[in-house]
Short mmCIF file of C-alpha atoms and ligand atoms in Angstrom, two decimals:
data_model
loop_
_atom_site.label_atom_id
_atom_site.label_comp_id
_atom_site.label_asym_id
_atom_site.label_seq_id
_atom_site.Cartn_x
_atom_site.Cartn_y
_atom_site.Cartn_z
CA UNK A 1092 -10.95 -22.47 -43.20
CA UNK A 1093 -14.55 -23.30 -44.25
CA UNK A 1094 -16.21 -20.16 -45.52
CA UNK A 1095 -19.58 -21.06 -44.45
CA UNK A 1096 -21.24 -17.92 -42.90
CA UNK A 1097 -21.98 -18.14 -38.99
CA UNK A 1098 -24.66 -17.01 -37.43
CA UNK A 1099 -25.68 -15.69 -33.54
CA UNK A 1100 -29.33 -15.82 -32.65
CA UNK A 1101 -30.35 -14.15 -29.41
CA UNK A 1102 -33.64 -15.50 -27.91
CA UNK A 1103 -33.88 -18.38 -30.15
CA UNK A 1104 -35.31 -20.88 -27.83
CA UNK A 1105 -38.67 -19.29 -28.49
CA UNK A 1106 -40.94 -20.49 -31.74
CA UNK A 1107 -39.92 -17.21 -33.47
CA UNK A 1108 -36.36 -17.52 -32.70
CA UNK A 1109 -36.33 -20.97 -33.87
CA UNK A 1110 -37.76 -20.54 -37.32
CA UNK A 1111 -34.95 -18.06 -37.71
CA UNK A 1112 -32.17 -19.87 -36.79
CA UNK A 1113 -33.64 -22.92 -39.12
CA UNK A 1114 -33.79 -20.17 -41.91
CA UNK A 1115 -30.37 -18.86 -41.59
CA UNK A 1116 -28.96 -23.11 -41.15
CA UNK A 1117 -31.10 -23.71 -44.54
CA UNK A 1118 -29.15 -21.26 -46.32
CA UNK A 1119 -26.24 -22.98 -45.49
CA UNK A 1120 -25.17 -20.97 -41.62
CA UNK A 1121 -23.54 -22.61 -38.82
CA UNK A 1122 -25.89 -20.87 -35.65
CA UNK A 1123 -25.24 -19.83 -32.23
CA UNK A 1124 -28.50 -19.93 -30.28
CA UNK A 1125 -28.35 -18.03 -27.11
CA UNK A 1126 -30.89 -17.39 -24.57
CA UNK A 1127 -31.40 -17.42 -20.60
CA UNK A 1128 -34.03 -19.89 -21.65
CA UNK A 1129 -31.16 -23.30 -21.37
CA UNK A 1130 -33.85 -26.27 -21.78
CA UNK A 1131 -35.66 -25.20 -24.72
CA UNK A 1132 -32.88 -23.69 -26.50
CA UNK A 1133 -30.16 -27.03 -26.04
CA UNK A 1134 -33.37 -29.04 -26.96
CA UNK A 1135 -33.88 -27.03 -30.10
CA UNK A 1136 -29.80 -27.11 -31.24
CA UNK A 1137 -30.12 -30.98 -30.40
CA UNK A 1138 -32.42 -31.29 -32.93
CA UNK A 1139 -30.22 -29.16 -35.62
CA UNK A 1140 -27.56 -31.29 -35.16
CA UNK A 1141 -23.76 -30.55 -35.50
CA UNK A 1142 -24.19 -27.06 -37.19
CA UNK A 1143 -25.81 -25.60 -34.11
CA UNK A 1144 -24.09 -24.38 -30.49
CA UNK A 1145 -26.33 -23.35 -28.22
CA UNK A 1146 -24.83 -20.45 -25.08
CA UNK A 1147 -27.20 -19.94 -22.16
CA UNK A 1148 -26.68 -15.63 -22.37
CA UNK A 1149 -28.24 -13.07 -20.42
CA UNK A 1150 -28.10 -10.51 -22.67
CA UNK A 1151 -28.48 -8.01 -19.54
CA UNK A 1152 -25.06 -9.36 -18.49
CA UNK A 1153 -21.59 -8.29 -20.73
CA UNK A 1154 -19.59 -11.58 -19.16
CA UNK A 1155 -22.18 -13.44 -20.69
CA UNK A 1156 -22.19 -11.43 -24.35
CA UNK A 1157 -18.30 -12.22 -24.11
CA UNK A 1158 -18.80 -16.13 -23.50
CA UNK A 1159 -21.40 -16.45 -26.02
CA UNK A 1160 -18.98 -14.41 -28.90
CA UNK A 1161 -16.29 -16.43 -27.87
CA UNK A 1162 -17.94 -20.09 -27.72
CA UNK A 1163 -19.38 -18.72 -31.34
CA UNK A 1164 -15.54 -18.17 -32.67
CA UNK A 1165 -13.80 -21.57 -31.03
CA UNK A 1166 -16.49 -23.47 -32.39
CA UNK A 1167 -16.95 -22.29 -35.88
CA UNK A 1168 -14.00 -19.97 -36.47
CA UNK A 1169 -16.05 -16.63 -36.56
CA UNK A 1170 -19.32 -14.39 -36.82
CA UNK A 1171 -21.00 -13.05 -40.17
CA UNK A 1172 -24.53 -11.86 -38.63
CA UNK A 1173 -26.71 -11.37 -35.34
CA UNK A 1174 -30.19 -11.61 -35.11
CA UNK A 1175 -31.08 -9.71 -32.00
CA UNK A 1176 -34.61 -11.54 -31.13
CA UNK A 1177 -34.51 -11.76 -27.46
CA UNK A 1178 -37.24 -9.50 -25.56
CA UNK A 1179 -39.06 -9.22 -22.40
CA UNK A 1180 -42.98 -8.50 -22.35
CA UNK A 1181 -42.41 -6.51 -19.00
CA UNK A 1182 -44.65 -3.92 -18.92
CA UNK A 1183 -47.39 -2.60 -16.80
CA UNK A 1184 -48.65 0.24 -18.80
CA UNK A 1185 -48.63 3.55 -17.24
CA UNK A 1186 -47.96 1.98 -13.33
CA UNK A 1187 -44.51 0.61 -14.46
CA UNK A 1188 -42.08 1.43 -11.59
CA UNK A 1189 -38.49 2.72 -12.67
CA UNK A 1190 -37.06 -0.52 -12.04
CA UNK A 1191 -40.02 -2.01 -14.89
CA UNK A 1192 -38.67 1.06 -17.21
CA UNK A 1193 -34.91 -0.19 -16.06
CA UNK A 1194 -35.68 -3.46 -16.85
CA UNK A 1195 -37.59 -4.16 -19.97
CA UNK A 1196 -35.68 -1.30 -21.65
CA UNK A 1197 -31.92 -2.77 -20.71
CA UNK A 1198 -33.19 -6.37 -22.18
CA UNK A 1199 -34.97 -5.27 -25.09
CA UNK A 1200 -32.77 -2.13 -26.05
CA UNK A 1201 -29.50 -2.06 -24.21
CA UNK A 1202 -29.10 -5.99 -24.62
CA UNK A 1203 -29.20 -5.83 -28.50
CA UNK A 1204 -27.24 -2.79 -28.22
CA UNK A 1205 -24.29 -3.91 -26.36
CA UNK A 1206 -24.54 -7.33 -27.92
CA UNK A 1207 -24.32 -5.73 -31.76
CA UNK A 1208 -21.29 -2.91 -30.52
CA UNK A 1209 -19.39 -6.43 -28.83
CA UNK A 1210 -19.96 -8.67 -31.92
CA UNK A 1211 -18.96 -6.14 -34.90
CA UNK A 1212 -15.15 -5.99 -34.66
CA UNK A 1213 -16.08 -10.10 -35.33
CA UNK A 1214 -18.47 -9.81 -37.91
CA UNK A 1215 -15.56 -7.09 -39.70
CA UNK A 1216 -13.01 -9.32 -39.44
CA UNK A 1217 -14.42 -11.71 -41.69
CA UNK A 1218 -15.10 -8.70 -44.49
CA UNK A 1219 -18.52 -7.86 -43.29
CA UNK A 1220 -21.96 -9.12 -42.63
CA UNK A 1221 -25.36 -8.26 -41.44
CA UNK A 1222 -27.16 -7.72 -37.90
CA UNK A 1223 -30.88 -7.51 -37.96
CA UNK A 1224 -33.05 -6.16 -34.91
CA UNK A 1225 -36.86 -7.30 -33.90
CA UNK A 1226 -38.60 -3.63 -34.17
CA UNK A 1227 -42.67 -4.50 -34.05
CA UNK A 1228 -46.04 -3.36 -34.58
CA UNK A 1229 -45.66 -1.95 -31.09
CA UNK A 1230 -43.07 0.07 -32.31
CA UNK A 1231 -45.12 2.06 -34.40
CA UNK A 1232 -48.88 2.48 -32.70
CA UNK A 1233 -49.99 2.99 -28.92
CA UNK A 1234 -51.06 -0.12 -27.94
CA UNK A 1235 -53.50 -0.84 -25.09
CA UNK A 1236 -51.88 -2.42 -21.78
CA UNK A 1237 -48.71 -1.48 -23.01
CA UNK A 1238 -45.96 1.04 -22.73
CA UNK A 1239 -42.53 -0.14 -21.85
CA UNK A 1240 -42.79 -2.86 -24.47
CA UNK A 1241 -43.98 -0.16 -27.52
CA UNK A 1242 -41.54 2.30 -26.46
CA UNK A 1243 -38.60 -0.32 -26.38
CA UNK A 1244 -39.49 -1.26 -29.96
CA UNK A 1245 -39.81 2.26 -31.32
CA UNK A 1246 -36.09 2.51 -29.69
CA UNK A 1247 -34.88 -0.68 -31.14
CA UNK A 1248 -36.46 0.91 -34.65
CA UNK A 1249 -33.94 3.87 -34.14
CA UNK A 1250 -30.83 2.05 -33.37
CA UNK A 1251 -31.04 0.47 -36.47
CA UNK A 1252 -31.05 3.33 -37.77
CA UNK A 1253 -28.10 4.54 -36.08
CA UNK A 1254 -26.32 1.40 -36.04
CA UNK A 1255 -26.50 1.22 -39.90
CA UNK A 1256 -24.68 4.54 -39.97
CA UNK A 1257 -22.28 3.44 -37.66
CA UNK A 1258 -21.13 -0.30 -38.85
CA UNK A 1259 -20.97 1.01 -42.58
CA UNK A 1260 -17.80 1.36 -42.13
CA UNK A 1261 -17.00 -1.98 -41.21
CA UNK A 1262 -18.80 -3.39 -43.96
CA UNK A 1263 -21.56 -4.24 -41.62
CA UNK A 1264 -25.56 -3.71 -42.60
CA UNK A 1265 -28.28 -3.58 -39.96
CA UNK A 1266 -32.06 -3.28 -40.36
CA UNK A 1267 -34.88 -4.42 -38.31
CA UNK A 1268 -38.28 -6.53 -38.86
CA UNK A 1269 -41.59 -5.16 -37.78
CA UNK A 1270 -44.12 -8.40 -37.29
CA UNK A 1271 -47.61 -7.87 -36.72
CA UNK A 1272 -49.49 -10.71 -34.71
CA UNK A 1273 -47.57 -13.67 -35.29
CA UNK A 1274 -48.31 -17.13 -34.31
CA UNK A 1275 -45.33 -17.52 -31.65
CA UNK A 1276 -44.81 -18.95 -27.70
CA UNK A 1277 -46.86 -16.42 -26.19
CA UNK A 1278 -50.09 -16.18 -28.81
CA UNK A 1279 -49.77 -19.86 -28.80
CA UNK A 1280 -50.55 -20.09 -24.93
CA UNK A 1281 -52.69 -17.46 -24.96
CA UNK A 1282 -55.18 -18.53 -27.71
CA UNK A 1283 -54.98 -22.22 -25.47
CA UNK A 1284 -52.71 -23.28 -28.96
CA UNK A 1285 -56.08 -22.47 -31.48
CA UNK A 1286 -54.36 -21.47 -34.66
CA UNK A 1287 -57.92 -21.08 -35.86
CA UNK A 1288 -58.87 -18.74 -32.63
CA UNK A 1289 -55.65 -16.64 -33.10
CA UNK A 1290 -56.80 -15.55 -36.80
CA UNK A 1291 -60.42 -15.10 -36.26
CA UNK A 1292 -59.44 -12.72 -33.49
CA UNK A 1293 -56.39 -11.10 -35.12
CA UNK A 1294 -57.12 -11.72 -38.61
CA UNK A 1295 -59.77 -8.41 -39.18
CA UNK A 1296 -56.63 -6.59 -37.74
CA UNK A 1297 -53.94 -7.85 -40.77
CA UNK A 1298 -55.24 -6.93 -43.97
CA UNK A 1299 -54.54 -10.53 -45.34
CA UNK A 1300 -57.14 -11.63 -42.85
CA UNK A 1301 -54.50 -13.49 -40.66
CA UNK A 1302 -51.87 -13.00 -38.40
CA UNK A 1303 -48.24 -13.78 -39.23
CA UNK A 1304 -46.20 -17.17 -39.47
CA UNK A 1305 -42.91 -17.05 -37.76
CA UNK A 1306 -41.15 -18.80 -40.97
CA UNK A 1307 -42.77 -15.73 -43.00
CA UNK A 1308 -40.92 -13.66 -40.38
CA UNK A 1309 -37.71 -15.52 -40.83
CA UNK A 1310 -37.79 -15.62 -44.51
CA UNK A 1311 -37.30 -11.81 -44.17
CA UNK A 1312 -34.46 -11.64 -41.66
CA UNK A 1313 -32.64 -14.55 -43.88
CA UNK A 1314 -33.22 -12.33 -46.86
CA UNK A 1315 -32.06 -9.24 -45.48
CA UNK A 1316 -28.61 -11.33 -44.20
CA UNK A 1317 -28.28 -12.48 -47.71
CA UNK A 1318 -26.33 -11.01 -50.36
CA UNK A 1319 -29.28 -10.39 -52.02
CA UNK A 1320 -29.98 -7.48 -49.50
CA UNK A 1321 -26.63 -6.59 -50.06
CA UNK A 1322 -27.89 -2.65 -51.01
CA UNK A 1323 -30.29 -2.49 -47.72
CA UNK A 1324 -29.09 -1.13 -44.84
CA UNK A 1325 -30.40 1.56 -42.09
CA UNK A 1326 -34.37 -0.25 -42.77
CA UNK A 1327 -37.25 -1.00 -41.24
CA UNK A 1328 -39.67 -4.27 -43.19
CA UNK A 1329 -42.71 -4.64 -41.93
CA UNK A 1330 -43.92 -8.21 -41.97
CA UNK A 1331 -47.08 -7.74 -40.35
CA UNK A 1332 -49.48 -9.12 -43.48
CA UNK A 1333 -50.62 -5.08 -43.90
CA UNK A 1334 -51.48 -4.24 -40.02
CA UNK A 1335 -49.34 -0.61 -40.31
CA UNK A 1336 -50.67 -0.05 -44.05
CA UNK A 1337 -54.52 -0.10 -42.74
CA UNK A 1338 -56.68 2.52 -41.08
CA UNK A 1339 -59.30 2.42 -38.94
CA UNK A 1340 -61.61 1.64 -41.38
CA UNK A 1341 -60.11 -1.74 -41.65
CA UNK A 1342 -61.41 -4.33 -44.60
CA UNK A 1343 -65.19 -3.22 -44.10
CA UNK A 1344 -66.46 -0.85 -46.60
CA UNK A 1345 -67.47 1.65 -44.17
CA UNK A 1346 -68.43 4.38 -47.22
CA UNK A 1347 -70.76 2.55 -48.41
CA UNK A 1348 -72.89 2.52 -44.81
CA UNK A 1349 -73.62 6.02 -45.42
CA UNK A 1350 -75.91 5.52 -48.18
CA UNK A 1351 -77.51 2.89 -46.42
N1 NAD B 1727 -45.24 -12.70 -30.90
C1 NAD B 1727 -45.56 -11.68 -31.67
O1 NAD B 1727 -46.71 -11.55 -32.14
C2 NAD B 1727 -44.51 -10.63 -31.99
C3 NAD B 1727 -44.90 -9.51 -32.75
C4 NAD B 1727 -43.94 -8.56 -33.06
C5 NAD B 1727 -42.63 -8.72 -32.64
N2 NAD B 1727 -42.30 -9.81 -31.90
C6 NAD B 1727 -40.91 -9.93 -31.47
O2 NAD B 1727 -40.43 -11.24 -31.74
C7 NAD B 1727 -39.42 -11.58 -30.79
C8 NAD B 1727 -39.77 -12.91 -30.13
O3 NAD B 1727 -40.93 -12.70 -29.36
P1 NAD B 1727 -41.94 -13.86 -28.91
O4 NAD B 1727 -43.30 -13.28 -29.05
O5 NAD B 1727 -41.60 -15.12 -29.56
O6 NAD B 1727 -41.66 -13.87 -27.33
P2 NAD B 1727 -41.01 -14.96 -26.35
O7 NAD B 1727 -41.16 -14.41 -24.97
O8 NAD B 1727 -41.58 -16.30 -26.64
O9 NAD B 1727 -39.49 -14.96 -26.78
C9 NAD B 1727 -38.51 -14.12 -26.24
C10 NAD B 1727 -37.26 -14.93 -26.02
O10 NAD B 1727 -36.26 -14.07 -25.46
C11 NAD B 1727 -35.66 -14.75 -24.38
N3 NAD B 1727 -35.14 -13.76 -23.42
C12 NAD B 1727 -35.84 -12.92 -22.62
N4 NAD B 1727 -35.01 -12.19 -21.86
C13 NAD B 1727 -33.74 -12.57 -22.20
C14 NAD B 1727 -32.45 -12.20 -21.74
N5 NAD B 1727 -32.27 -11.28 -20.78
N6 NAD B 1727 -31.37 -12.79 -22.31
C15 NAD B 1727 -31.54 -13.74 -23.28
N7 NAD B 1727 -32.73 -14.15 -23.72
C16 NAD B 1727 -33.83 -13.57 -23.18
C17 NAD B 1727 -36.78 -15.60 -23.78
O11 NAD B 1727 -36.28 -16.65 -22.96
C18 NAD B 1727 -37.48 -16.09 -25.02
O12 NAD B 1727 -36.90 -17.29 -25.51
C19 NAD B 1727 -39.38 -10.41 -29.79
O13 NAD B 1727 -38.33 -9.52 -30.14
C20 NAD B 1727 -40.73 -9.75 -29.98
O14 NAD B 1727 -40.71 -8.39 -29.63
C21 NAD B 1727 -43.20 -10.77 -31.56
#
């Protein structure tokens, strides 16, 4: 049996999704993309040939989580790591009806939940391996607009947490990645695809002066699947270019106004 590692990516026919699963195939992973998103994410695996699958999964749905495990292990003989990307932007601030709350919290927090309890018997059967959640910026800070969205993310921040304590056991690791702004699918269509736009406007808020790149973003969650993480478990890494390490006084020296 090859050893090469195997990997499941949820919500990877989106930009950020894809940079991931092209980070984990560069370091030498067979990947699973899965998504309810069929034409973008069959398009993506047709481009990353042989070493890809690609399982249209609901992530809301269990039958689904069991087809997409299962296609995983008859095509490459196993599972060493899920990347639980997929997420819903549901959210209509403080007039979100319980079936809003019912919704965006079962995809975002339920769906990586029952996805990582399903896949780690897998992942222990081949001696161990890593599963890495998408926490955020919005997991951290009120943001305006939002609610169910931030509050799904702070979750998803916990159950690493908890789901570190739990897979130790079996050998497994799990941490999370906190983006800030990064240029993805829905920044793209929002800034009319102006990469230039998307940093003037959310560069002040980054302390690098820019927003994120998803590879910069999958870098991390390769790293953290990598034996070279092999001591990091139960984490949060923020990738957000130092949005969570800067106040409200931002890159402007504010001080020095008051001599003015
Ligand atoms: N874009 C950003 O600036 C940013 C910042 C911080 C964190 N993130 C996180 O990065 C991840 C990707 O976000 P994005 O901005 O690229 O958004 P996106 O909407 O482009 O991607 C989300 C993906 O999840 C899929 N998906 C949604 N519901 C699903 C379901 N029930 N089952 C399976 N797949 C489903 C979608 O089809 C889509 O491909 C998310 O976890 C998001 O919270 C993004």
């Amino acid at each position: 049996m090859s050893n090469q590692k195997v990997a499941i990516v949820s919500g990877g026919a989106t930009l950020i999704g894809q940079k991931v699963a092209q980070a984990l195939h560069r370091d030498g992973c067979k990947v699973v993309v899965c998504d309810i998103n069929a034409k973008d994410g069959q398009a993506f695996i047709n481009e990353l040939g042989e070493d890809g699958l690609f399982v249209k999964t609901d992530i809301t749905n269990d039958a689904d989580i069991d087809n997409c495990i299962e296609q995983a292990i008859s095509a490459f003989g196993g599972v060493d790591y899920l990347i639980n990307v997929a997420a819903t932007y549901l959210d209509n601030g403080l007039d979100s009806s319980r079936d809003d709350w019912m919704n965006a919290l079962n995809t975002n927090v339920v769906g990586a939940g029952i996805f990582t309890k399903k896949v780690a018997p897998h992942i222990q059967k081949r001696g161990g391996g890593a599963v890495v959640f998408f926490g955020s910026i919005g997991g951290k800070i009120a943001q305006p607009g939002r609610m169910l969205y931030s509050v799904s993310k702070a979750a998803l921040i916990g159950m690493t947490r908890n789901m570190a304590l739990h897979l130790a056991p079996m050998k497994i690791r799990a941490n999370s990645v906190s983006p800030g702004w990064v240029w993805s699918n829905p920044i793209r269509d929002f800034s009319g695809n102006d990469r230039g736009k998307a940093d003037q406007v959310g560069g002040p808020l980054h302390m690098l002066d820019r927003i994120v790149d998803a590879e910069e973003v999958a870098n991390t969650v390769a790293f953290l699947c990598s034996e070279k993480a092999s001591g990091i478990t139960g984490t949060d890494v923020a990738v957000d270019c130092g949005y969570m390490a800067m106040g409200p006084e931002q890159t402007t020296d504010k001080v020095s106004r008051l001599a003015e």
